[in-house]
Short mmCIF file of C-alpha atoms in Angstrom, two decimals:
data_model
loop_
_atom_site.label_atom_id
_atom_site.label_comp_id
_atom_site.label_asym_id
_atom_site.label_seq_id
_atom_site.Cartn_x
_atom_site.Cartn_y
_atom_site.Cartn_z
CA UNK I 1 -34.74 5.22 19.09
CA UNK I 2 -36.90 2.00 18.49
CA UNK I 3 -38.29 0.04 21.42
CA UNK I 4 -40.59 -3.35 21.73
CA UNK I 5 -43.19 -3.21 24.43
CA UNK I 6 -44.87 -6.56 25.12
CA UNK I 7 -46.36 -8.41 27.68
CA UNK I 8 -49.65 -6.85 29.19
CA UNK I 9 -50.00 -3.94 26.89
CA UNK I 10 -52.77 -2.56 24.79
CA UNK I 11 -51.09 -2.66 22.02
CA UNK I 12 -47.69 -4.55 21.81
CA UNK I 13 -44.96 -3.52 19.19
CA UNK I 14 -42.10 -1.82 18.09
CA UNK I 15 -42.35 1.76 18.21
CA UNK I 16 -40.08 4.82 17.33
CA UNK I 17 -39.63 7.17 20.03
CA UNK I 18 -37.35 10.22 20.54
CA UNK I 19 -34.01 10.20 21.99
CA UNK I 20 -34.63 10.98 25.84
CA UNK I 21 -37.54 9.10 26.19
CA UNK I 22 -38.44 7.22 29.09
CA UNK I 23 -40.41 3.97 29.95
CA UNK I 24 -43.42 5.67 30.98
CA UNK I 25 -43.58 7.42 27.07
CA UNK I 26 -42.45 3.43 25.65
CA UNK I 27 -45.80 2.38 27.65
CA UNK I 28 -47.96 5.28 27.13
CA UNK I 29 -47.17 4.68 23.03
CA UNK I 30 -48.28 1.45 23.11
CA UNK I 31 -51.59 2.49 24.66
CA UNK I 32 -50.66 1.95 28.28
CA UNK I 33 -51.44 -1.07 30.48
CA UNK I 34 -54.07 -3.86 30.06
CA UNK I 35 -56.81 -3.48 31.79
CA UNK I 36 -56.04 -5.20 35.31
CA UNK I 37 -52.57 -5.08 34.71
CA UNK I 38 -49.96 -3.45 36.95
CA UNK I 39 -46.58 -1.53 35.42
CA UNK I 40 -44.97 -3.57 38.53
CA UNK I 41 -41.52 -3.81 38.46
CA UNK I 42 -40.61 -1.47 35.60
CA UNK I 43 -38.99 1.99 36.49
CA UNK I 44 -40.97 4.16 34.68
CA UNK I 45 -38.91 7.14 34.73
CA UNK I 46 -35.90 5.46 33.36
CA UNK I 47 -34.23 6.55 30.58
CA UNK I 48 -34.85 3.56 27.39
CA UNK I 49 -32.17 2.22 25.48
CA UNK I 50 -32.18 1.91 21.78
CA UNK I 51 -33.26 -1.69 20.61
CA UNK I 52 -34.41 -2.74 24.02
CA UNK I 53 -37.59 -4.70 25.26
CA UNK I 54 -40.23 -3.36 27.71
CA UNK I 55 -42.13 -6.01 29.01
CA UNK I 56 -45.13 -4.78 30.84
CA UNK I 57 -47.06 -7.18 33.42
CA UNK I 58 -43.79 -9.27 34.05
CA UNK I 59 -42.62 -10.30 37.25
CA UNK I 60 -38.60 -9.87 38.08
CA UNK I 61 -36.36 -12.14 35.83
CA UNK I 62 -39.69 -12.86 33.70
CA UNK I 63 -40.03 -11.86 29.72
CA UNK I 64 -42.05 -12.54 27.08
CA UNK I 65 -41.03 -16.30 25.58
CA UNK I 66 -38.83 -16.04 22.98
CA UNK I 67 -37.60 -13.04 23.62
CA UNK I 68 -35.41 -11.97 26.39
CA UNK I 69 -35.65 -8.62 28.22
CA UNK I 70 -33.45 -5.78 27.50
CA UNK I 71 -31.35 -4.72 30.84
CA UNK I 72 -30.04 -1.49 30.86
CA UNK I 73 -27.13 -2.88 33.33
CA UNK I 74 -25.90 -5.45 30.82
CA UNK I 75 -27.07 -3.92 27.78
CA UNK I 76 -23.86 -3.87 24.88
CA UNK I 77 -23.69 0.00 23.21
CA UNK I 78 -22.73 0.96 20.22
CA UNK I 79 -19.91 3.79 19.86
CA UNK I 80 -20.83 5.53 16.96
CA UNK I 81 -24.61 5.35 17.63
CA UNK I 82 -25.11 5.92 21.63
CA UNK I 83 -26.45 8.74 22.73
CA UNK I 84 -24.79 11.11 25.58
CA UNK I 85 -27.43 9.95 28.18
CA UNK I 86 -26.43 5.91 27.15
CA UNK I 87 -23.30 6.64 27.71
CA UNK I 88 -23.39 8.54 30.72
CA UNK I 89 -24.71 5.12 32.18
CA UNK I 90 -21.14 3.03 31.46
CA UNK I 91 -19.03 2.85 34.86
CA UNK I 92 -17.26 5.70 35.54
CA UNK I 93 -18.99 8.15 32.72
CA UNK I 94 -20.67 11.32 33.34
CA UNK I 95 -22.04 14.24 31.40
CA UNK I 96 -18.05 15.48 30.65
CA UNK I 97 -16.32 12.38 28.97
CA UNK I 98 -19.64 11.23 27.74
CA UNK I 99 -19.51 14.43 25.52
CA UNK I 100 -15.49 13.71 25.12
CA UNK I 101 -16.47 10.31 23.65
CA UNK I 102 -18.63 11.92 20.98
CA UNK I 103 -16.62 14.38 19.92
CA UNK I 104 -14.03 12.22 19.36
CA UNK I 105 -16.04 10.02 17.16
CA UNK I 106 -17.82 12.73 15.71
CA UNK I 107 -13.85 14.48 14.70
CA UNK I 108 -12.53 11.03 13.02
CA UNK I 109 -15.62 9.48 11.64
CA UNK I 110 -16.54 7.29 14.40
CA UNK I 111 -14.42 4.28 16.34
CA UNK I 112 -13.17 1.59 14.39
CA UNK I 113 -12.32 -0.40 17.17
CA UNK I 114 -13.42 -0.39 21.18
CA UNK I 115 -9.51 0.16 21.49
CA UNK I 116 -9.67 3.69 20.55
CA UNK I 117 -11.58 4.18 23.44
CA UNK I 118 -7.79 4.96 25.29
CA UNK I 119 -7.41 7.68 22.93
CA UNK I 120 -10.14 9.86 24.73
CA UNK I 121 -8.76 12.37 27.73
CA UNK I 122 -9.67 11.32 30.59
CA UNK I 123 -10.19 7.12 30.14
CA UNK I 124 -7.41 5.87 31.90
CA UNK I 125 -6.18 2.03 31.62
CA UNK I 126 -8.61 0.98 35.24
CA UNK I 127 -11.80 3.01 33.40
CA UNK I 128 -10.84 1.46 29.82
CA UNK I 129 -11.26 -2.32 31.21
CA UNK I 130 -14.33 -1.32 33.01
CA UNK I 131 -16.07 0.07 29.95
CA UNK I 132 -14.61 -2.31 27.55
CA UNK I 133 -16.68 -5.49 27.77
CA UNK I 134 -20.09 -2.97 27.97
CA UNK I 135 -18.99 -1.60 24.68
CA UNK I 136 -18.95 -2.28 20.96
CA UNK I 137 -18.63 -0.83 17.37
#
């Protein structure tokens, strides 16, 4: 997965890191905080998302200008490219239909549309609209 850390950072930039990282290995990779700077309100044993922004230093609701912060909570993910731990973090997903979802795009090639979502057991018409505007493909 790739990940920009900014902000108060050694060394700021986009950096590769392995599926299952967390925000501590995102900050550690860059070279860890500046000197005199706090981690403060990041949750360093969070789980990244691929393509998101770490923004070290930063105080709630703050980011780097030009380029907003990543929030897991809001974050858009991709069908045919989220991992079993990103998807485990949609409402009402959890290690079972998380591994339904990706077997089911794994068995036809990936989704073609977010609609195909109904067509895995166990997402039912209340759990499709819930997951439907947090999802894309």
């Amino acid at each position: 997965m790739t990940v920009h850390v900014a902000g108060k950072i050694r060394e700021p930039g986009v950096y590769l890191l392995p599926s299952g990282s967390r925000v501590a290995d995102a900050v550690t990779a860059a070279g860890g905080v500046s000197r005199g700077a706090s981690t403060g309100q990041l949750n360093l044993a969070r789980r990244l998302i691929d393509g998101e922004q770490i923004v070290v230093g930063a105080t709630q609701g703050q980011a780097v200008a030009g380029s907003p912060a990543a929030d897991p909570a809001t974050a858009i993910l991709d069908l045919n490219t989220a991992t079993a731990d990103q998807l485990e973090q949609l409402p009402g997903v959890g290690e079972v239909l998380a591994a339904r979802i990706i077997e089911f795009r794994t068995s036809r090639g990936g989704f073609t549309t977010v609609d195909q979502l109904r067509e895995v057991s166990g997402i039912g018409s209340r759990r499709f609209e819930e997951i439907k505007p947090k999802v894309r493909v």
